[in-house]
């Protein structure tokens, strides 16, 4: 069963409570929460305090995607919060902090996700694939909602699926960026387990619940 994770980056922040309630009353699987630092990506979004507020109005698992240059420090900002999965970017790490970031996320009791940008190939993260619960394949350059889906992401899903099968690993595959009815279907055909969708769901003419349903 595919998990649909609406990205609150595209929510209506003047009436966020309503959007959260609409997600609660829909087939939403997880809530995707994008943290941007204005350095790793050319945009700034929101941090732990708004996440905490959201978590008080929902029981849905919160899927935090940190697009920041200093994941080792930023993980600490979420300590004690109701995070389900915390996904960091492989490109923000070097040989010295890659494993420490993974360990720190785990020590906080969160599931560990690693994300790769469009220019990173999945085999570059081979050494950590037995240490993560999810791989997030970016199908746009991270930073903004509403961009066009990059089909190269589908080959990455195939590679990651083949690898997990061959090595008997259990990480989930998530895709993020430009997901709509059509691209979501393609991603699922390429073994994707979790579809993140921002503008498509929040701007769906018949509302959030109908938008989520149309992806299933
Ligand atoms: C982009 C974010 C996405 C964004 C997706 O950097 O990681 O989660 O909200 O937005 P859409 O679905 O509109 O492409
Ligand atoms: Zn995201």
PDB file of C-alpha atoms and ligand atoms in Angstrom:
ATOM      1  CA  UNK A   1       0.000   0.000   0.000  1.00  0.00           C
ATOM      2  CA  UNK A   2       1.458   3.327  -1.050  1.00  0.00           C
ATOM      3  CA  UNK A   3       1.933   5.979   1.637  1.00  0.00           C
ATOM      4  CA  UNK A   4       0.894   9.493   0.624  1.00  0.00           C
ATOM      5  CA  UNK A   5       2.785  12.268   2.400  1.00  0.00           C
ATOM      6  CA  UNK A   6       1.444  15.772   1.678  1.00  0.00           C
ATOM      7  CA  UNK A   7       4.188  18.399   1.982  1.00  0.00           C
ATOM      8  CA  UNK A   8       3.008  21.241   4.227  1.00  0.00           C
ATOM      9  CA  UNK A   9       5.333  23.600   2.384  1.00  0.00           C
ATOM     10  CA  UNK A  10       2.335  24.190   0.100  1.00  0.00           C
ATOM     11  CA  UNK A  11      -0.250  24.445   2.911  1.00  0.00           C
ATOM     12  CA  UNK A  12      -2.196  27.594   3.691  1.00  0.00           C
ATOM     13  CA  UNK A  13      -0.312  29.030   6.657  1.00  0.00           C
ATOM     14  CA  UNK A  14      -3.023  31.548   7.383  1.00  0.00           C
ATOM     15  CA  UNK A  15      -5.324  28.614   8.124  1.00  0.00           C
ATOM     16  CA  UNK A  16      -2.939  25.781   8.886  1.00  0.00           C
ATOM     17  CA  UNK A  17      -5.221  24.146  11.438  1.00  0.00           C
ATOM     18  CA  UNK A  18      -7.836  23.536   8.766  1.00  0.00           C
ATOM     19  CA  UNK A  19      -5.302  21.951   6.434  1.00  0.00           C
ATOM     20  CA  UNK A  20      -4.073  19.697   9.255  1.00  0.00           C
ATOM     21  CA  UNK A  21      -7.652  18.658  10.039  1.00  0.00           C
ATOM     22  CA  UNK A  22      -8.273  17.962   6.354  1.00  0.00           C
ATOM     23  CA  UNK A  23      -5.201  15.705   6.313  1.00  0.00           C
ATOM     24  CA  UNK A  24      -6.395  13.965   9.489  1.00  0.00           C
ATOM     25  CA  UNK A  25      -9.726  13.281   7.782  1.00  0.00           C
ATOM     26  CA  UNK A  26      -8.222  11.845   4.626  1.00  0.00           C
ATOM     27  CA  UNK A  27      -6.106   8.899   3.528  1.00  0.00           C
ATOM     28  CA  UNK A  28      -2.937  10.840   4.306  1.00  0.00           C
ATOM     29  CA  UNK A  29      -0.268   8.418   5.555  1.00  0.00           C
ATOM     30  CA  UNK A  30       2.417  10.805   6.781  1.00  0.00           C
ATOM     31  CA  UNK A  31       2.842  14.578   6.957  1.00  0.00           C
ATOM     32  CA  UNK A  32       5.984  15.714   5.118  1.00  0.00           C
ATOM     33  CA  UNK A  33       7.752  18.666   6.733  1.00  0.00           C
ATOM     34  CA  UNK A  34      10.499  20.486   4.780  1.00  0.00           C
ATOM     35  CA  UNK A  35      13.194  22.294   6.742  1.00  0.00           C
ATOM     36  CA  UNK A  36      15.303  24.678   4.599  1.00  0.00           C
ATOM     37  CA  UNK A  37      18.200  26.761   5.854  1.00  0.00           C
ATOM     38  CA  UNK A  38      18.883  29.285   3.068  1.00  0.00           C
ATOM     39  CA  UNK A  39      22.350  27.756   2.604  1.00  0.00           C
ATOM     40  CA  UNK A  40      22.044  24.118   1.519  1.00  0.00           C
ATOM     41  CA  UNK A  41      19.086  25.269  -0.602  1.00  0.00           C
ATOM     42  CA  UNK A  42      18.224  28.770  -1.841  1.00  0.00           C
ATOM     43  CA  UNK A  43      15.135  29.121   0.343  1.00  0.00           C
ATOM     44  CA  UNK A  44      14.137  29.269   4.015  1.00  0.00           C
ATOM     45  CA  UNK A  45      11.078  27.474   5.331  1.00  0.00           C
ATOM     46  CA  UNK A  46      10.412  26.595   8.972  1.00  0.00           C
ATOM     47  CA  UNK A  47      11.996  24.821  11.899  1.00  0.00           C
ATOM     48  CA  UNK A  48      11.178  22.809  15.022  1.00  0.00           C
ATOM     49  CA  UNK A  49       8.650  25.133  16.660  1.00  0.00           C
ATOM     50  CA  UNK A  50       6.104  25.019  13.836  1.00  0.00           C
ATOM     51  CA  UNK A  51       6.670  21.265  13.618  1.00  0.00           C
ATOM     52  CA  UNK A  52       5.858  20.976  17.315  1.00  0.00           C
ATOM     53  CA  UNK A  53       2.648  22.957  16.805  1.00  0.00           C
ATOM     54  CA  UNK A  54       1.600  20.722  13.915  1.00  0.00           C
ATOM     55  CA  UNK A  55       2.304  17.599  15.987  1.00  0.00           C
ATOM     56  CA  UNK A  56      -0.167  18.832  18.617  1.00  0.00           C
ATOM     57  CA  UNK A  57      -3.014  18.732  16.092  1.00  0.00           C
ATOM     58  CA  UNK A  58      -2.378  15.352  14.494  1.00  0.00           C
ATOM     59  CA  UNK A  59      -1.549  11.741  15.250  1.00  0.00           C
ATOM     60  CA  UNK A  60      -0.163  11.219  11.758  1.00  0.00           C
ATOM     61  CA  UNK A  61       3.538  10.325  11.617  1.00  0.00           C
ATOM     62  CA  UNK A  62       5.665  13.364  10.770  1.00  0.00           C
ATOM     63  CA  UNK A  63       8.256  12.892   8.057  1.00  0.00           C
ATOM     64  CA  UNK A  64      10.887  15.603   8.505  1.00  0.00           C
ATOM     65  CA  UNK A  65      13.127  16.378   5.508  1.00  0.00           C
ATOM     66  CA  UNK A  66      16.072  18.550   6.509  1.00  0.00           C
ATOM     67  CA  UNK A  67      17.674  20.464   3.633  1.00  0.00           C
ATOM     68  CA  UNK A  68      20.437  22.013   5.710  1.00  0.00           C
ATOM     69  CA  UNK A  69      24.239  22.230   5.537  1.00  0.00           C
ATOM     70  CA  UNK A  70      24.790  21.169   9.159  1.00  0.00           C
ATOM     71  CA  UNK A  71      22.592  18.118   9.799  1.00  0.00           C
ATOM     72  CA  UNK A  72      24.596  17.044  12.849  1.00  0.00           C
ATOM     73  CA  UNK A  73      23.569  20.212  14.696  1.00  0.00           C
ATOM     74  CA  UNK A  74      20.052  20.489  13.275  1.00  0.00           C
ATOM     75  CA  UNK A  75      19.071  16.951  14.371  1.00  0.00           C
ATOM     76  CA  UNK A  76      19.429  18.161  17.966  1.00  0.00           C
ATOM     77  CA  UNK A  77      16.829  20.897  17.402  1.00  0.00           C
ATOM     78  CA  UNK A  78      14.221  18.143  16.992  1.00  0.00           C
ATOM     79  CA  UNK A  79      15.151  16.248  20.147  1.00  0.00           C
ATOM     80  CA  UNK A  80      12.059  15.391  22.172  1.00  0.00           C
ATOM     81  CA  UNK A  81       9.638  16.232  19.359  1.00  0.00           C
ATOM     82  CA  UNK A  82       7.177  13.797  17.810  1.00  0.00           C
ATOM     83  CA  UNK A  83       9.225  13.086  14.686  1.00  0.00           C
ATOM     84  CA  UNK A  84       8.628   9.718  12.989  1.00  0.00           C
ATOM     85  CA  UNK A  85      11.277   9.812  10.263  1.00  0.00           C
ATOM     86  CA  UNK A  86      14.140  12.279   9.984  1.00  0.00           C
ATOM     87  CA  UNK A  87      15.718  12.470   6.540  1.00  0.00           C
ATOM     88  CA  UNK A  88      18.998  14.282   5.938  1.00  0.00           C
ATOM     89  CA  UNK A  89      20.862  14.983   2.708  1.00  0.00           C
ATOM     90  CA  UNK A  90      23.837  12.839   1.796  1.00  0.00           C
ATOM     91  CA  UNK A  91      25.393  15.845   0.011  1.00  0.00           C
ATOM     92  CA  UNK A  92      25.486  17.804   3.290  1.00  0.00           C
ATOM     93  CA  UNK A  93      27.794  15.198   4.856  1.00  0.00           C
ATOM     94  CA  UNK A  94      31.426  14.224   4.527  1.00  0.00           C
ATOM     95  CA  UNK A  95      33.350  11.122   5.589  1.00  0.00           C
ATOM     96  CA  UNK A  96      33.610  12.456   9.131  1.00  0.00           C
ATOM     97  CA  UNK A  97      29.985  13.151   9.905  1.00  0.00           C
ATOM     98  CA  UNK A  98      27.947  10.750   7.755  1.00  0.00           C
ATOM     99  CA  UNK A  99      27.808   7.927  10.316  1.00  0.00           C
ATOM    100  CA  UNK A 100      27.524  10.313  13.309  1.00  0.00           C
ATOM    101  CA  UNK A 101      24.437  11.936  11.715  1.00  0.00           C
ATOM    102  CA  UNK A 102      22.794   8.526  11.266  1.00  0.00           C
ATOM    103  CA  UNK A 103      23.657   7.531  14.843  1.00  0.00           C
ATOM    104  CA  UNK A 104      22.373  10.795  16.250  1.00  0.00           C
ATOM    105  CA  UNK A 105      19.027  10.481  14.466  1.00  0.00           C
ATOM    106  CA  UNK A 106      18.683   6.950  15.877  1.00  0.00           C
ATOM    107  CA  UNK A 107      19.661   8.008  19.390  1.00  0.00           C
ATOM    108  CA  UNK A 108      16.745  10.435  19.299  1.00  0.00           C
ATOM    109  CA  UNK A 109      14.431   7.517  18.627  1.00  0.00           C
ATOM    110  CA  UNK A 110      13.615   8.566  15.051  1.00  0.00           C
ATOM    111  CA  UNK A 111      13.720   6.450  11.933  1.00  0.00           C
ATOM    112  CA  UNK A 112      16.578   7.403   9.611  1.00  0.00           C
ATOM    113  CA  UNK A 113      16.141   8.593   6.041  1.00  0.00           C
ATOM    114  CA  UNK A 114      18.830   9.665   3.597  1.00  0.00           C
ATOM    115  CA  UNK A 115      18.037  11.855   0.621  1.00  0.00           C
ATOM    116  CA  UNK A 116      19.863  12.298  -2.675  1.00  0.00           C
ATOM    117  CA  UNK A 117      19.633  15.323  -4.975  1.00  0.00           C
ATOM    118  CA  UNK A 118      19.137  14.917  -8.735  1.00  0.00           C
ATOM    119  CA  UNK A 119      22.889  14.925  -9.479  1.00  0.00           C
ATOM    120  CA  UNK A 120      23.724  12.212  -6.914  1.00  0.00           C
ATOM    121  CA  UNK A 121      23.603   8.598  -8.062  1.00  0.00           C
ATOM    122  CA  UNK A 122      22.207   5.922  -5.743  1.00  0.00           C
ATOM    123  CA  UNK A 123      25.385   3.802  -5.806  1.00  0.00           C
ATOM    124  CA  UNK A 124      27.220   6.689  -4.119  1.00  0.00           C
ATOM    125  CA  UNK A 125      25.292   5.891  -0.921  1.00  0.00           C
ATOM    126  CA  UNK A 126      25.835   2.124  -1.118  1.00  0.00           C
ATOM    127  CA  UNK A 127      27.896   2.009   2.083  1.00  0.00           C
ATOM    128  CA  UNK A 128      24.996   3.272   4.216  1.00  0.00           C
ATOM    129  CA  UNK A 129      22.077   1.453   2.632  1.00  0.00           C
ATOM    130  CA  UNK A 130      22.132  -1.180   5.385  1.00  0.00           C
ATOM    131  CA  UNK A 131      21.935   1.586   8.020  1.00  0.00           C
ATOM    132  CA  UNK A 132      18.851   3.533   6.918  1.00  0.00           C
ATOM    133  CA  UNK A 133      15.082   3.010   7.034  1.00  0.00           C
ATOM    134  CA  UNK A 134      14.330   5.058   3.931  1.00  0.00           C
ATOM    135  CA  UNK A 135      15.937   6.564   0.842  1.00  0.00           C
ATOM    136  CA  UNK A 136      14.352   9.768  -0.460  1.00  0.00           C
ATOM    137  CA  UNK A 137      14.991  10.316  -4.154  1.00  0.00           C
ATOM    138  CA  UNK A 138      14.589  13.977  -5.080  1.00  0.00           C
ATOM    139  CA  UNK A 139      12.829  14.374  -8.411  1.00  0.00           C
ATOM    140  CA  UNK A 140      13.443  18.161  -8.493  1.00  0.00           C
ATOM    141  CA  UNK A 141      16.294  20.321  -7.209  1.00  0.00           C
ATOM    142  CA  UNK A 142      15.360  20.804  -3.542  1.00  0.00           C
ATOM    143  CA  UNK A 143      14.259  24.250  -2.419  1.00  0.00           C
ATOM    144  CA  UNK A 144      10.832  24.961  -3.860  1.00  0.00           C
ATOM    145  CA  UNK A 145       7.443  23.389  -4.384  1.00  0.00           C
ATOM    146  CA  UNK A 146       5.708  23.392  -7.746  1.00  0.00           C
ATOM    147  CA  UNK A 147       8.632  22.335  -9.958  1.00  0.00           C
ATOM    148  CA  UNK A 148       8.577  19.878 -12.837  1.00  0.00           C
ATOM    149  CA  UNK A 149       9.242  16.179 -12.210  1.00  0.00           C
ATOM    150  CA  UNK A 150      12.624  14.883 -13.448  1.00  0.00           C
ATOM    151  CA  UNK A 151      12.059  11.373 -14.907  1.00  0.00           C
ATOM    152  CA  UNK A 152      15.692  10.311 -14.207  1.00  0.00           C
ATOM    153  CA  UNK A 153      14.498   9.698 -10.648  1.00  0.00           C
ATOM    154  CA  UNK A 154      12.638   6.597 -11.870  1.00  0.00           C
ATOM    155  CA  UNK A 155      15.884   4.814 -12.827  1.00  0.00           C
ATOM    156  CA  UNK A 156      17.215   5.559  -9.346  1.00  0.00           C
ATOM    157  CA  UNK A 157      14.131   3.948  -7.784  1.00  0.00           C
ATOM    158  CA  UNK A 158      14.680   0.863  -9.937  1.00  0.00           C
ATOM    159  CA  UNK A 159      18.340   0.652  -8.916  1.00  0.00           C
ATOM    160  CA  UNK A 160      17.519   1.078  -5.221  1.00  0.00           C
ATOM    161  CA  UNK A 161      14.742  -1.485  -5.398  1.00  0.00           C
ATOM    162  CA  UNK A 162      16.972  -4.015  -7.140  1.00  0.00           C
ATOM    163  CA  UNK A 163      19.679  -3.410  -4.521  1.00  0.00           C
ATOM    164  CA  UNK A 164      17.349  -3.835  -1.550  1.00  0.00           C
ATOM    165  CA  UNK A 165      15.944  -7.046  -2.993  1.00  0.00           C
ATOM    166  CA  UNK A 166      19.381  -8.491  -3.758  1.00  0.00           C
ATOM    167  CA  UNK A 167      20.750  -7.606  -0.307  1.00  0.00           C
ATOM    168  CA  UNK A 168      17.531  -8.371   1.610  1.00  0.00           C
ATOM    169  CA  UNK A 169      17.294  -4.826   2.969  1.00  0.00           C
ATOM    170  CA  UNK A 170      14.078  -3.208   4.112  1.00  0.00           C
ATOM    171  CA  UNK A 171      14.490   0.517   3.483  1.00  0.00           C
ATOM    172  CA  UNK A 172      11.478   2.306   2.053  1.00  0.00           C
ATOM    173  CA  UNK A 173      11.679   4.297  -1.164  1.00  0.00           C
ATOM    174  CA  UNK A 174      10.251   7.818  -1.155  1.00  0.00           C
ATOM    175  CA  UNK A 175      10.049  10.343  -3.974  1.00  0.00           C
ATOM    176  CA  UNK A 176       9.707  14.112  -3.618  1.00  0.00           C
ATOM    177  CA  UNK A 177       9.159  16.814  -6.220  1.00  0.00           C
ATOM    178  CA  UNK A 178       6.670  17.296  -9.029  1.00  0.00           C
ATOM    179  CA  UNK A 179       4.382  14.454  -7.952  1.00  0.00           C
ATOM    180  CA  UNK A 180       0.887  14.482  -9.453  1.00  0.00           C
ATOM    181  CA  UNK A 181      -1.589  11.833 -10.618  1.00  0.00           C
ATOM    182  CA  UNK A 182       0.577  10.883 -13.559  1.00  0.00           C
ATOM    183  CA  UNK A 183       4.105  11.031 -12.075  1.00  0.00           C
ATOM    184  CA  UNK A 184       2.885   9.419  -8.842  1.00  0.00           C
ATOM    185  CA  UNK A 185       1.609   6.422 -10.797  1.00  0.00           C
ATOM    186  CA  UNK A 186       4.952   6.127 -12.610  1.00  0.00           C
ATOM    187  CA  UNK A 187       6.870   6.254  -9.322  1.00  0.00           C
ATOM    188  CA  UNK A 188       4.726   3.465  -7.862  1.00  0.00           C
ATOM    189  CA  UNK A 189       5.326   1.381 -10.997  1.00  0.00           C
ATOM    190  CA  UNK A 190       9.030   1.886 -10.248  1.00  0.00           C
ATOM    191  CA  UNK A 191       8.649   0.450  -6.710  1.00  0.00           C
ATOM    192  CA  UNK A 192       8.195   3.683  -4.766  1.00  0.00           C
ATOM    193  CA  UNK A 193       6.567   3.239  -1.333  1.00  0.00           C
ATOM    194  CA  UNK A 194       6.036   6.863  -0.253  1.00  0.00           C
ATOM    195  CA  UNK A 195       4.852   9.714  -2.479  1.00  0.00           C
ATOM    196  CA  UNK A 196       5.461  13.260  -1.239  1.00  0.00           C
ATOM    197  CA  UNK A 197       3.140  15.755  -2.901  1.00  0.00           C
ATOM    198  CA  UNK A 198       2.898  19.438  -2.082  1.00  0.00           C
ATOM    199  CA  UNK A 199       1.283  21.749  -4.610  1.00  0.00           C
ATOM    200  CA  UNK A 200      -0.710  18.922  -6.228  1.00  0.00           C
ATOM    201  CA  UNK A 201      -2.508  18.008  -2.987  1.00  0.00           C
ATOM    202  CA  UNK A 202      -2.927  21.466  -1.459  1.00  0.00           C
ATOM    203  CA  UNK A 203      -4.159  23.040  -4.688  1.00  0.00           C
ATOM    204  CA  UNK A 204      -6.375  20.123  -5.666  1.00  0.00           C
ATOM    205  CA  UNK A 205      -9.685  21.676  -6.800  1.00  0.00           C
ATOM    206  CA  UNK A 206     -11.891  19.308  -4.749  1.00  0.00           C
ATOM    207  CA  UNK A 207      -9.776  19.661  -1.632  1.00  0.00           C
ATOM    208  CA  UNK A 208      -6.943  17.902   0.200  1.00  0.00           C
ATOM    209  CA  UNK A 209      -8.744  14.597   0.893  1.00  0.00           C
ATOM    210  CA  UNK A 210      -9.691  14.213  -2.776  1.00  0.00           C
ATOM    211  CA  UNK A 211      -6.149  15.102  -3.840  1.00  0.00           C
ATOM    212  CA  UNK A 212      -4.668  12.457  -1.549  1.00  0.00           C
ATOM    213  CA  UNK A 213      -7.209   9.870  -2.706  1.00  0.00           C
ATOM    214  CA  UNK A 214      -6.420  10.539  -6.349  1.00  0.00           C
ATOM    215  CA  UNK A 215      -2.818   9.446  -5.711  1.00  0.00           C
ATOM    216  CA  UNK A 216      -3.817   6.044  -4.334  1.00  0.00           C
TER     217      UNK A 216
HETATM  218  C1  LIG B   1      11.190  20.623  -2.257  1.00  0.00           C
HETATM  219  C2  LIG B   1      10.552  19.922  -1.114  1.00  0.00           C
HETATM  220  C3  LIG B   1       9.282  19.256  -1.435  1.00  0.00           C
HETATM  221  C4  LIG B   1       8.187  20.172  -1.954  1.00  0.00           C
HETATM  222  C5  LIG B   1       7.487  19.383  -3.030  1.00  0.00           C
HETATM  223  O1  LIG B   1      12.502  20.906  -1.984  1.00  0.00           O
HETATM  224  O2  LIG B   1      11.417  18.934  -0.585  1.00  0.00           O
HETATM  225  O3  LIG B   1       8.794  18.445  -0.376  1.00  0.00           O
HETATM  226  O4  LIG B   1       7.265  20.587  -0.998  1.00  0.00           O
HETATM  227  O5  LIG B   1       6.579  20.186  -3.660  1.00  0.00           O
HETATM  228  P1  LIG B   1       5.818  19.750  -4.985  1.00  0.00           P
HETATM  229  O6  LIG B   1       5.089  18.481  -4.678  1.00  0.00           O
HETATM  230  O7  LIG B   1       4.916  20.906  -5.256  1.00  0.00           O
HETATM  231  O8  LIG B   1       6.858  19.554  -6.045  1.00  0.00           O
HETATM  232 ZN1  LIG B   2      10.630  17.473   0.926  1.00  0.00          ZN
END
